[in-house]
Short mmCIF file of C-alpha atoms in Angstrom, two decimals:
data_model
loop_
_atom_site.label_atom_id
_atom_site.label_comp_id
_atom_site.label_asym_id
_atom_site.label_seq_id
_atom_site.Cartn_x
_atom_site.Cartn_y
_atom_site.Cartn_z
CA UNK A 1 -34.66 -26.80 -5.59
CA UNK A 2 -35.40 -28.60 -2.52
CA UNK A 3 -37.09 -26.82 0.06
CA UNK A 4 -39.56 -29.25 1.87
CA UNK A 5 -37.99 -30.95 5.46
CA UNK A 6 -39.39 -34.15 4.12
CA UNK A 7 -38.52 -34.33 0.59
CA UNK A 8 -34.70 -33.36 1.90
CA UNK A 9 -34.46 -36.15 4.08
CA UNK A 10 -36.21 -38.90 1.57
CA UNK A 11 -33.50 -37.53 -0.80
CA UNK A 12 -30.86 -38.04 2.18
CA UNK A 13 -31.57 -41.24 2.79
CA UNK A 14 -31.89 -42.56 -0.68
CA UNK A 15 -28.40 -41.07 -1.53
CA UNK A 16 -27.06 -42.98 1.37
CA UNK A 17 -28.41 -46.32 0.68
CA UNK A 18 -27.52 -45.66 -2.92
CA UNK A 19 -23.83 -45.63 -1.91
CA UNK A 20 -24.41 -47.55 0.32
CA UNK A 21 -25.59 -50.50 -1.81
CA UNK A 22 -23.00 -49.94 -4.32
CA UNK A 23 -20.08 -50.62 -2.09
CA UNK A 24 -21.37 -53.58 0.51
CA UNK A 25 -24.28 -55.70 -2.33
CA UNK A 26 -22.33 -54.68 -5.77
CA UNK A 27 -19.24 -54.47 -4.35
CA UNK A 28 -17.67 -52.25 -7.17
CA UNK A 29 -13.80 -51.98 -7.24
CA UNK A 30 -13.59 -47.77 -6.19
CA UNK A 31 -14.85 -48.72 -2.91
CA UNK A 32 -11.62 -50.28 -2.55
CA UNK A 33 -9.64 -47.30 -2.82
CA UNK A 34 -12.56 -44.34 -1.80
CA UNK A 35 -14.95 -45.15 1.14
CA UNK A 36 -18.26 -45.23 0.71
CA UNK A 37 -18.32 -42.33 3.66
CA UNK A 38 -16.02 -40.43 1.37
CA UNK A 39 -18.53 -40.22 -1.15
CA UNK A 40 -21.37 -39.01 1.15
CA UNK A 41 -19.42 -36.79 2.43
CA UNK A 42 -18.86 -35.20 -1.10
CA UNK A 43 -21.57 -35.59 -2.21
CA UNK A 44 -23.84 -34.21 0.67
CA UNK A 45 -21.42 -31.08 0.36
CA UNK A 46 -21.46 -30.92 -3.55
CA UNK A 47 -25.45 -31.28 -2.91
CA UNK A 48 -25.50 -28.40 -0.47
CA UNK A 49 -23.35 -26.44 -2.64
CA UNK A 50 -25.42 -26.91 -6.13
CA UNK A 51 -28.86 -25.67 -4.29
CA UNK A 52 -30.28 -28.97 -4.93
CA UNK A 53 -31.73 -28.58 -1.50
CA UNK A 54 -32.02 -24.72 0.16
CA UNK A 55 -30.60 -24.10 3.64
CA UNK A 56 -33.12 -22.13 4.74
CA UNK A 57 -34.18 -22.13 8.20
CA UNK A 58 -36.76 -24.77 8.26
CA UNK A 59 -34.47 -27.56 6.63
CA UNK A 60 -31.14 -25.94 8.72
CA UNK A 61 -33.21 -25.97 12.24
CA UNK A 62 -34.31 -29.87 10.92
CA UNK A 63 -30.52 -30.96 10.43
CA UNK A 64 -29.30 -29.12 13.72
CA UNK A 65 -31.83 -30.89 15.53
CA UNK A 66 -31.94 -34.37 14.54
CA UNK A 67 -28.20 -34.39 14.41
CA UNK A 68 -27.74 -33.84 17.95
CA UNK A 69 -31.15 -36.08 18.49
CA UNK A 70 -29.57 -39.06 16.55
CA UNK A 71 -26.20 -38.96 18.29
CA UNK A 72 -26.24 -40.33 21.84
CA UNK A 73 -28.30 -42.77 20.42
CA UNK A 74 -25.73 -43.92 17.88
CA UNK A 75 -22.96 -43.59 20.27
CA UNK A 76 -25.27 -45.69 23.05
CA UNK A 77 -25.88 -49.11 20.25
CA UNK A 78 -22.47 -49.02 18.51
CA UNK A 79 -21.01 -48.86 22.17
CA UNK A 80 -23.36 -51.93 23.75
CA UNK A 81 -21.59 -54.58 21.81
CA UNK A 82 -17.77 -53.90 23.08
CA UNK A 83 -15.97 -54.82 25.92
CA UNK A 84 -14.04 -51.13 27.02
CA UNK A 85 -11.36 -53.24 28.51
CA UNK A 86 -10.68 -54.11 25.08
CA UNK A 87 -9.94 -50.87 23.89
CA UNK A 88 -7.45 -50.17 26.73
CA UNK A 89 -5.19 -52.02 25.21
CA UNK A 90 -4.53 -49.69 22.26
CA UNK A 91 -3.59 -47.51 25.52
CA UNK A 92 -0.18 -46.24 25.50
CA UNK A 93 0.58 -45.88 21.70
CA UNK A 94 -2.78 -44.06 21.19
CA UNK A 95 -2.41 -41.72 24.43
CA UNK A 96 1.32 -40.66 23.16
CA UNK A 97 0.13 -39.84 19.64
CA UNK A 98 -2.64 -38.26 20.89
CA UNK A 99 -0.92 -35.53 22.87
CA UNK A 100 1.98 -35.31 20.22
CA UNK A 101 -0.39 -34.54 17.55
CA UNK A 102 -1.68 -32.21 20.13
CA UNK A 103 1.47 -30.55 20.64
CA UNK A 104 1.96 -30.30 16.68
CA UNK A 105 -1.09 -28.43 16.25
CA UNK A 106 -0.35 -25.72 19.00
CA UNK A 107 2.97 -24.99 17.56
CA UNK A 108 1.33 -25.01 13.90
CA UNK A 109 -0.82 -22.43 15.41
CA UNK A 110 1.76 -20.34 16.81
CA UNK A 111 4.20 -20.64 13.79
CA UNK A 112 1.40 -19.50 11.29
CA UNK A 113 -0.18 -16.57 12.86
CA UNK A 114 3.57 -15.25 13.75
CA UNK A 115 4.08 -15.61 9.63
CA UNK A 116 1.00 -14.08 8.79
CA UNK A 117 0.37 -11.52 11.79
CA UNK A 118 1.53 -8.33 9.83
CA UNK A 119 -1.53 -9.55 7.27
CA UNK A 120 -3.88 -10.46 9.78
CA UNK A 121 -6.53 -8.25 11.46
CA UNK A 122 -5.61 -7.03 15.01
CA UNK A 123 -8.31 -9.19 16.87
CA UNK A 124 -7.31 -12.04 14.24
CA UNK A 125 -6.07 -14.21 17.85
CA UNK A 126 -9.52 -14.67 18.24
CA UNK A 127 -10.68 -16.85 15.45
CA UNK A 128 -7.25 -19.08 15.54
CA UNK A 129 -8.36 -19.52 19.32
CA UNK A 130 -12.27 -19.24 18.48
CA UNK A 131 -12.14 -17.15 21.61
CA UNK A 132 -15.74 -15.25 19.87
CA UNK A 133 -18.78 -13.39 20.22
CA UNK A 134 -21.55 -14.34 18.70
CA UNK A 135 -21.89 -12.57 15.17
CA UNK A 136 -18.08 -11.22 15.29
CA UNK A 137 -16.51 -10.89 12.25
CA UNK A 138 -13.93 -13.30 13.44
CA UNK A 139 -16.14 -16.02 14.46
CA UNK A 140 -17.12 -16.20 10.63
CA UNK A 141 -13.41 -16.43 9.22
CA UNK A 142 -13.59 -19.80 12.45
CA UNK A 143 -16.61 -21.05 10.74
CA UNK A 144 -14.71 -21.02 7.16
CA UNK A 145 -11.63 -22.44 8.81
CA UNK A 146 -13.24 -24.93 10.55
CA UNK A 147 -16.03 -26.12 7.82
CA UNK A 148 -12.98 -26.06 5.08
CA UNK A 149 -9.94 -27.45 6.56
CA UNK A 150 -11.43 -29.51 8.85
CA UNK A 151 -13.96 -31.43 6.74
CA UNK A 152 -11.05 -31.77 4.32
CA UNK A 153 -8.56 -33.35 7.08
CA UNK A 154 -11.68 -35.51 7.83
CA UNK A 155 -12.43 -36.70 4.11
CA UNK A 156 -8.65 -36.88 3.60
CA UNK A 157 -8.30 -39.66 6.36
CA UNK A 158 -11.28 -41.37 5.20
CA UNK A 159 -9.91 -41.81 1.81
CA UNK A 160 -6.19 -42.53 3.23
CA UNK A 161 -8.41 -45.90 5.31
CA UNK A 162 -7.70 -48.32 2.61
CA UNK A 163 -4.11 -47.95 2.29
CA UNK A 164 -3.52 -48.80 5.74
CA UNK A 165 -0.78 -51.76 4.45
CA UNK A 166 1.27 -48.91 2.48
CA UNK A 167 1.18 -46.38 5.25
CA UNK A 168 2.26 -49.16 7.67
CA UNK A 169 5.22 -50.26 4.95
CA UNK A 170 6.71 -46.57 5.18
CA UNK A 171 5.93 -46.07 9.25
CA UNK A 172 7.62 -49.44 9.60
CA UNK A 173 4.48 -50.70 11.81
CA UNK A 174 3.47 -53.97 12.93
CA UNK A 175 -0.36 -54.32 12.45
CA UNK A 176 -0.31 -57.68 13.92
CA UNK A 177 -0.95 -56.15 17.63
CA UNK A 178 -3.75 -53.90 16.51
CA UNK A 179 -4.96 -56.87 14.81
CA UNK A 180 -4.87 -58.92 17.45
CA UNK A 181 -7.14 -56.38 19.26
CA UNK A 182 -9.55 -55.95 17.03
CA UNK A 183 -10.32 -59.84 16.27
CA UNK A 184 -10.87 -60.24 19.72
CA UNK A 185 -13.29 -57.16 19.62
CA UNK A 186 -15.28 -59.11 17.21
CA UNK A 187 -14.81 -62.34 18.77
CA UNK A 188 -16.07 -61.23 22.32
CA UNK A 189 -19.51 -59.56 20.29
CA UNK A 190 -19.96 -62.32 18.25
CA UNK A 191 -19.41 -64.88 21.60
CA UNK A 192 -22.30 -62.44 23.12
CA UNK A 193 -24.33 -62.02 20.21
CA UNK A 194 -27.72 -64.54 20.32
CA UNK A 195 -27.52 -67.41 17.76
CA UNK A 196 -30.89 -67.41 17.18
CA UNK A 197 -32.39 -65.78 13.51
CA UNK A 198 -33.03 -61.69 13.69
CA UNK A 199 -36.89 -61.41 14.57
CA UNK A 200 -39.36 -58.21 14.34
CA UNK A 201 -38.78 -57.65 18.35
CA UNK A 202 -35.07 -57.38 17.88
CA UNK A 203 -35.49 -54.16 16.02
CA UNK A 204 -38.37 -53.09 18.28
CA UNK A 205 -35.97 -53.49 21.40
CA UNK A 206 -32.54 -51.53 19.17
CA UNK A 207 -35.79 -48.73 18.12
CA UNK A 208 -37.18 -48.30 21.89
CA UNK A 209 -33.95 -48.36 23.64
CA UNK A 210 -31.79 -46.58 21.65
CA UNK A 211 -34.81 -44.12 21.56
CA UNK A 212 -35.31 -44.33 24.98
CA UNK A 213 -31.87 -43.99 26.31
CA UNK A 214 -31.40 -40.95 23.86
CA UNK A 215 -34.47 -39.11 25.72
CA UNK A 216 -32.94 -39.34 29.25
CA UNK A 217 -29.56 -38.55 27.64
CA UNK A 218 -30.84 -35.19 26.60
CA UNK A 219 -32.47 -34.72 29.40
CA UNK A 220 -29.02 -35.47 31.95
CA UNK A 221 -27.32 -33.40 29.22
CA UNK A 222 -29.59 -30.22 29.49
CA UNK A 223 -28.91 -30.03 32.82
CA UNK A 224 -25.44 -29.65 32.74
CA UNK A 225 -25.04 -26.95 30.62
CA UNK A 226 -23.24 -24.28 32.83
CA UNK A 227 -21.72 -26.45 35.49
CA UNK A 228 -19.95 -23.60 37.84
CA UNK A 229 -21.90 -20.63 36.69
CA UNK A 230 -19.73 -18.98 34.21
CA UNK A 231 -20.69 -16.09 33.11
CA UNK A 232 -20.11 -14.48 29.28
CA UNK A 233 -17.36 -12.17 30.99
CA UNK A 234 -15.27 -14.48 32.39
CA UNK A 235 -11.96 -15.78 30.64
CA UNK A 236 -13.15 -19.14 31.26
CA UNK A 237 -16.23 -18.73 28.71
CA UNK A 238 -14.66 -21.33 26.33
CA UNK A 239 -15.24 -23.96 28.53
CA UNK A 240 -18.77 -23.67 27.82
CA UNK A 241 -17.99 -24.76 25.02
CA UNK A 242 -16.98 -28.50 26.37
CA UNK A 243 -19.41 -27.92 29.14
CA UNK A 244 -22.67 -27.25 26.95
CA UNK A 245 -25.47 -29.68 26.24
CA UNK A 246 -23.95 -31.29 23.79
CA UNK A 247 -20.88 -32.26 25.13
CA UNK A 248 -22.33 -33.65 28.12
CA UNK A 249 -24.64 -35.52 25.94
CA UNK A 250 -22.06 -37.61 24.17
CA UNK A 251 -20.13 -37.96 27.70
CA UNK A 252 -23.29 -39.46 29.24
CA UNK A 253 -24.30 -41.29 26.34
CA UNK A 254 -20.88 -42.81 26.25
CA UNK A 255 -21.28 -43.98 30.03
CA UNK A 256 -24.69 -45.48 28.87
CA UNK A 257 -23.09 -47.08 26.63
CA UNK A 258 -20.29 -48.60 28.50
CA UNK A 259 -22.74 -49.85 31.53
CA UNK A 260 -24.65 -51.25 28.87
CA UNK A 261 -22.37 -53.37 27.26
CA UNK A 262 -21.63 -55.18 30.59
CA UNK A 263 -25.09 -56.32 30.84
CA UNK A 264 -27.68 -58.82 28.66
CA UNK A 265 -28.58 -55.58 26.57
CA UNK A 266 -25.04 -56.32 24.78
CA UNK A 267 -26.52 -59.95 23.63
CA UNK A 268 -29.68 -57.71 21.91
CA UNK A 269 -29.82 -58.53 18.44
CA UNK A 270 -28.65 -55.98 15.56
CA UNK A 271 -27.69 -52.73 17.87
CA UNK A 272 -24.47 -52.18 15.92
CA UNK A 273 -26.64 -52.75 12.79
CA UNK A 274 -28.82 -49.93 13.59
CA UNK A 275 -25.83 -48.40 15.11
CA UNK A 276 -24.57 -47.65 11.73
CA UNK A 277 -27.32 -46.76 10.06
CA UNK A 278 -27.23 -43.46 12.35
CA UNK A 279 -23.57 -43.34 11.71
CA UNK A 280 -23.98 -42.85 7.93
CA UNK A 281 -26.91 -40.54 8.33
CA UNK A 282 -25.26 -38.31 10.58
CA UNK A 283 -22.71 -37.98 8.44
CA UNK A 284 -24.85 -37.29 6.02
CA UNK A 285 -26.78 -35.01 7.87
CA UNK A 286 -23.38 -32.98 9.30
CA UNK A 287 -22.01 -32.67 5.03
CA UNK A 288 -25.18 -31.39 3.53
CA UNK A 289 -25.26 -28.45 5.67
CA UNK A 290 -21.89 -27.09 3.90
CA UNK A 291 -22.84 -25.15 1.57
CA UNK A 292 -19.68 -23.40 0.10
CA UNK A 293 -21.63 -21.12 -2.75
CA UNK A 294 -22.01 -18.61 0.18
CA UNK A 295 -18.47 -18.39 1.17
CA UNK A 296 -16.73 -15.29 0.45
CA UNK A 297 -13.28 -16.54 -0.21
CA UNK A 298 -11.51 -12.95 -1.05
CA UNK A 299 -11.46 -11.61 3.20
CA UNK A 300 -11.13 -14.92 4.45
CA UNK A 301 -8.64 -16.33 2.00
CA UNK A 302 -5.59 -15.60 4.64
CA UNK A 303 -6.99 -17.71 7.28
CA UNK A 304 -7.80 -20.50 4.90
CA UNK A 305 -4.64 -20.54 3.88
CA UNK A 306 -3.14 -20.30 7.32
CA UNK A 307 -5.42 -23.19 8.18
CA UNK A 308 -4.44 -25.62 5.76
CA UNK A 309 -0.50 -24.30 6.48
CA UNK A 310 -1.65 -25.91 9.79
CA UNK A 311 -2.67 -28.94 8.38
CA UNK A 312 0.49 -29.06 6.50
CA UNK A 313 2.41 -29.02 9.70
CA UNK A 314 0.79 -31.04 11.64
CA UNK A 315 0.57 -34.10 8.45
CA UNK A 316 4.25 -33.63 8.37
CA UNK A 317 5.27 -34.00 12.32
CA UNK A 318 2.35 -37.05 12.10
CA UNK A 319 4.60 -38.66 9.45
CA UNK A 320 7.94 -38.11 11.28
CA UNK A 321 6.39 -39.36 14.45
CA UNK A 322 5.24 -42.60 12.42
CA UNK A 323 8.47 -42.93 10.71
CA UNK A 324 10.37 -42.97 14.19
CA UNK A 325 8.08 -44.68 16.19
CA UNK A 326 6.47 -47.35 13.77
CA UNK A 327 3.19 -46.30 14.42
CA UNK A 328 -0.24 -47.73 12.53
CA UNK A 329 -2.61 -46.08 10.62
CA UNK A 330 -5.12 -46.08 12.90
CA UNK A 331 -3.01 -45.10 15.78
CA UNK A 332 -2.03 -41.88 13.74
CA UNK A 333 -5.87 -41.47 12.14
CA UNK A 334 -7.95 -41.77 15.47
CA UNK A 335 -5.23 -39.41 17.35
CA UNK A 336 -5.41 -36.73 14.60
CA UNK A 337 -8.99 -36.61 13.99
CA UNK A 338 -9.57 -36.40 17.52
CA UNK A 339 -7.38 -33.48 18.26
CA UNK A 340 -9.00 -32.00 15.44
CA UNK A 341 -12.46 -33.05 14.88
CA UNK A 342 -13.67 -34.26 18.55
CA UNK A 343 -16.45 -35.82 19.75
CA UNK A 344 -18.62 -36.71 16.75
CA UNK A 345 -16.18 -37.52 13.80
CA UNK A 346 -13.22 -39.29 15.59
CA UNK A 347 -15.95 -42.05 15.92
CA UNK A 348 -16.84 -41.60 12.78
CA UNK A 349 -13.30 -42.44 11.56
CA UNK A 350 -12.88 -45.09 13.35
CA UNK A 351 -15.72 -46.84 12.58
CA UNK A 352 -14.06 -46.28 8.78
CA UNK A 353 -11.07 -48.42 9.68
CA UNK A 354 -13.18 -51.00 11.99
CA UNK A 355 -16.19 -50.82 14.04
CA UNK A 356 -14.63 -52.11 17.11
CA UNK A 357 -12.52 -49.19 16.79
CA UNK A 358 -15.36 -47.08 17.44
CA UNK A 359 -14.45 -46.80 21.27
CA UNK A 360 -11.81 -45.84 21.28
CA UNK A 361 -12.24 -42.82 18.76
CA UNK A 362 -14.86 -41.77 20.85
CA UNK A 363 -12.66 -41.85 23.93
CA UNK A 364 -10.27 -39.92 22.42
CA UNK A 365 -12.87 -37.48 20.48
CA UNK A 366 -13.63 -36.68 24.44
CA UNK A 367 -10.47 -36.09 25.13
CA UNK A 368 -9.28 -34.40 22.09
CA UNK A 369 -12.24 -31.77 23.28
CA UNK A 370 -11.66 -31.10 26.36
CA UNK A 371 -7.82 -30.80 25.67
CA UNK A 372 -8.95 -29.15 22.98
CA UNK A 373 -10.39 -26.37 25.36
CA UNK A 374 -7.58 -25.93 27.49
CA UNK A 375 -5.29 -25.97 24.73
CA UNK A 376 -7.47 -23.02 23.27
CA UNK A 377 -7.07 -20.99 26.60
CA UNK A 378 -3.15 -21.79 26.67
CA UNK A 379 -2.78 -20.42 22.95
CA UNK A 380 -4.98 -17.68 23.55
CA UNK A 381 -2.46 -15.95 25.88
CA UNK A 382 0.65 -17.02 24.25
CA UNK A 383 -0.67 -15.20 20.63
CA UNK A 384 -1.86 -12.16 22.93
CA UNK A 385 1.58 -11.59 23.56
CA UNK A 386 2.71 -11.98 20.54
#
């Protein structure tokens, strides 16, 4: 068993570049139906799981930390080579899903815990709203509902990335817009990208900004943690949740991002390369903390259940929303996962279906969590009264 910081992460990294290597330089034929991301994802879990590395406090504090070090800098380079205006264009479609699949979910909610309230705990409203106190029993049975369901909706949509031309056969879609998008997405970083060959100052310029940029991100973001002066007793305590360092973090680092990529920083050499890299590590980094050995399924079996009931719902309004409205793939992916994941992996599953798609997952990760928080207020009272 793994318990160094350092022998974790060479193990990390080697794992990724493993998979890595197999899907983009040997190009084997299971990357055509399974993302590579897929497998991390697994396999940082399965990892976790088997005690091939121990969670203990050391390697746990390490992941927190450079997690939510690495992120505004991978949101800042994958964001410097696109053009925002770009990804305004995917506007309506994407907005309307959004708040559908937003809708879906709510009722889900409601429809579940009414089904299952004569099994549930009295203060069981609490983790379906994650309206918690630290160390409440309820804020476990969130933890389990969040780590299982959602990482499974996450890895589900992942996998479902390749059969983009099937989905859009049954929804009745016309990729040829979305298309259009994206190939000028490339076209407009490629037209800004310099010709000349990739040189040891290009990756010293991607290391010290992205760096750089990060620093002063966390920095802005620290000092926005408690914007109004909520206090713990106040209804509105949730919003801390959206307003805490780490949301404002990825907000800022987004803006930094956006400025960016309407000045010569966009033209820097191998930003989205880099970009990437973080990507897969913070994915790796966010599915080898999940170690299921520990979970007690037997108490929190009910709200497992309920969760992927959810799940169920919401997959099956999704479809009928596709089905009448002929929507893509990617329309129904990026609006899903960011209703349901947020910030940090409706990026992440965009950049499964196309980098330039990034953007726009990340807009709508935003979105998705401050929605998200209102949303949580809204069905907090509506369940009380129940």
């Amino acid at each position: 068993m793994i318990t160094n910081v350092y022998s974790y992460f060479s193990l990390l990294i080697l794992f990724i570049t493993g998979i890595l290597y197999c899907q983009k330089t040997l190009k084997l034929s299971i990357f055509k139906f399974i993302p590579g991301l897929t497998f991390i994802y697994f396999g940082g879990m399965i990892g976790a799981s088997l005690h091939i590395w121990k969670l203990n406090s050391e390697i746990s504090s390490f992941i927190g930390s450079l997690k939510y070090y690495l992120l505004p800098m991978m949101l800042f380079l994958l964001l410097l080579k696109n053009d925002i205006r770009d990804v305004f264009k995917l506007g309506p479609k994407l907005i309307g899903t959004f708040f559908a699949v937003t809708a879906s979910i709510l009722i889900g909610f409601i429809i579940v815990y009414v089904f299952f309230k004569h099994k549930l705990d009295p203060e069981a409203w609490q983790t379906f709203v994650v309206f918690l106190e630290d160390g409440s029993q309820a804020l476990t049975y969130a933890f389990l509902m969040d780590n299982i369901c959602a990482s499974f909706w996450l890895v589900l949509l992942i996998t479902f990335a390749p059969m983009r031309e099937k989905f859009n056969k049954f929804s009745g879609a016309n990729s040829k817009e979305i298309d259009k998008i994206i190939s000028r997405m490339h076209f407009n970083a490629a037209k800004n990208e310099d010709k000349r060959d990739y040189e040891f100052m290009d990756f010293m310029l991607t290391l010290g900004l992205g760096l750089g940029i990060a620093g002063i991100v966390l920095v802005i973001g620290k000092q926005l943690i408690n914007p109004g002066n909520l206090v713990d007793g106040s209804f509105l305590k949730p919003l801390r949740t959206f307003f805490s360092g780490s949301g404002w973090v990825v907000i800022v680092a987004t803006v930094f991002g956006l400025l960016g990529s309407m000045t010569p920083l966009k033209k820097i050499k191998g930003t989205d390369h880099v970009g990437n890299v973080l990507l897969y590590i913070v994915v790796g980094l966010i599915a080898t903390a999940t170690d299921f050995s520990t979970i007690s399924f037997e108490d929190a079996a009910i709200y497992i259940i309920g969760g992927f009931l959810i799940l169920l719902f919401h997959l099956i309004v999704l479809l009928i929303l596709a089905k009448i409205f002929k929507l893509d793939l990617y329309i129904c992916g990026i609006a899903s996962q960011a209703n349901i994941g947020g910030t940090v992996s409706a990026p992440i599953l965009a950049g499964t279906y196309d980098d330039a798609l990034i953007p726009a997952g990340l807009m709508m990760g935003i979105l998705g969590t401050a929605i998200g928080t209102i949303i949580g207020l809204l069905l907090a009272k509506i369940l009380i009264l129940l």
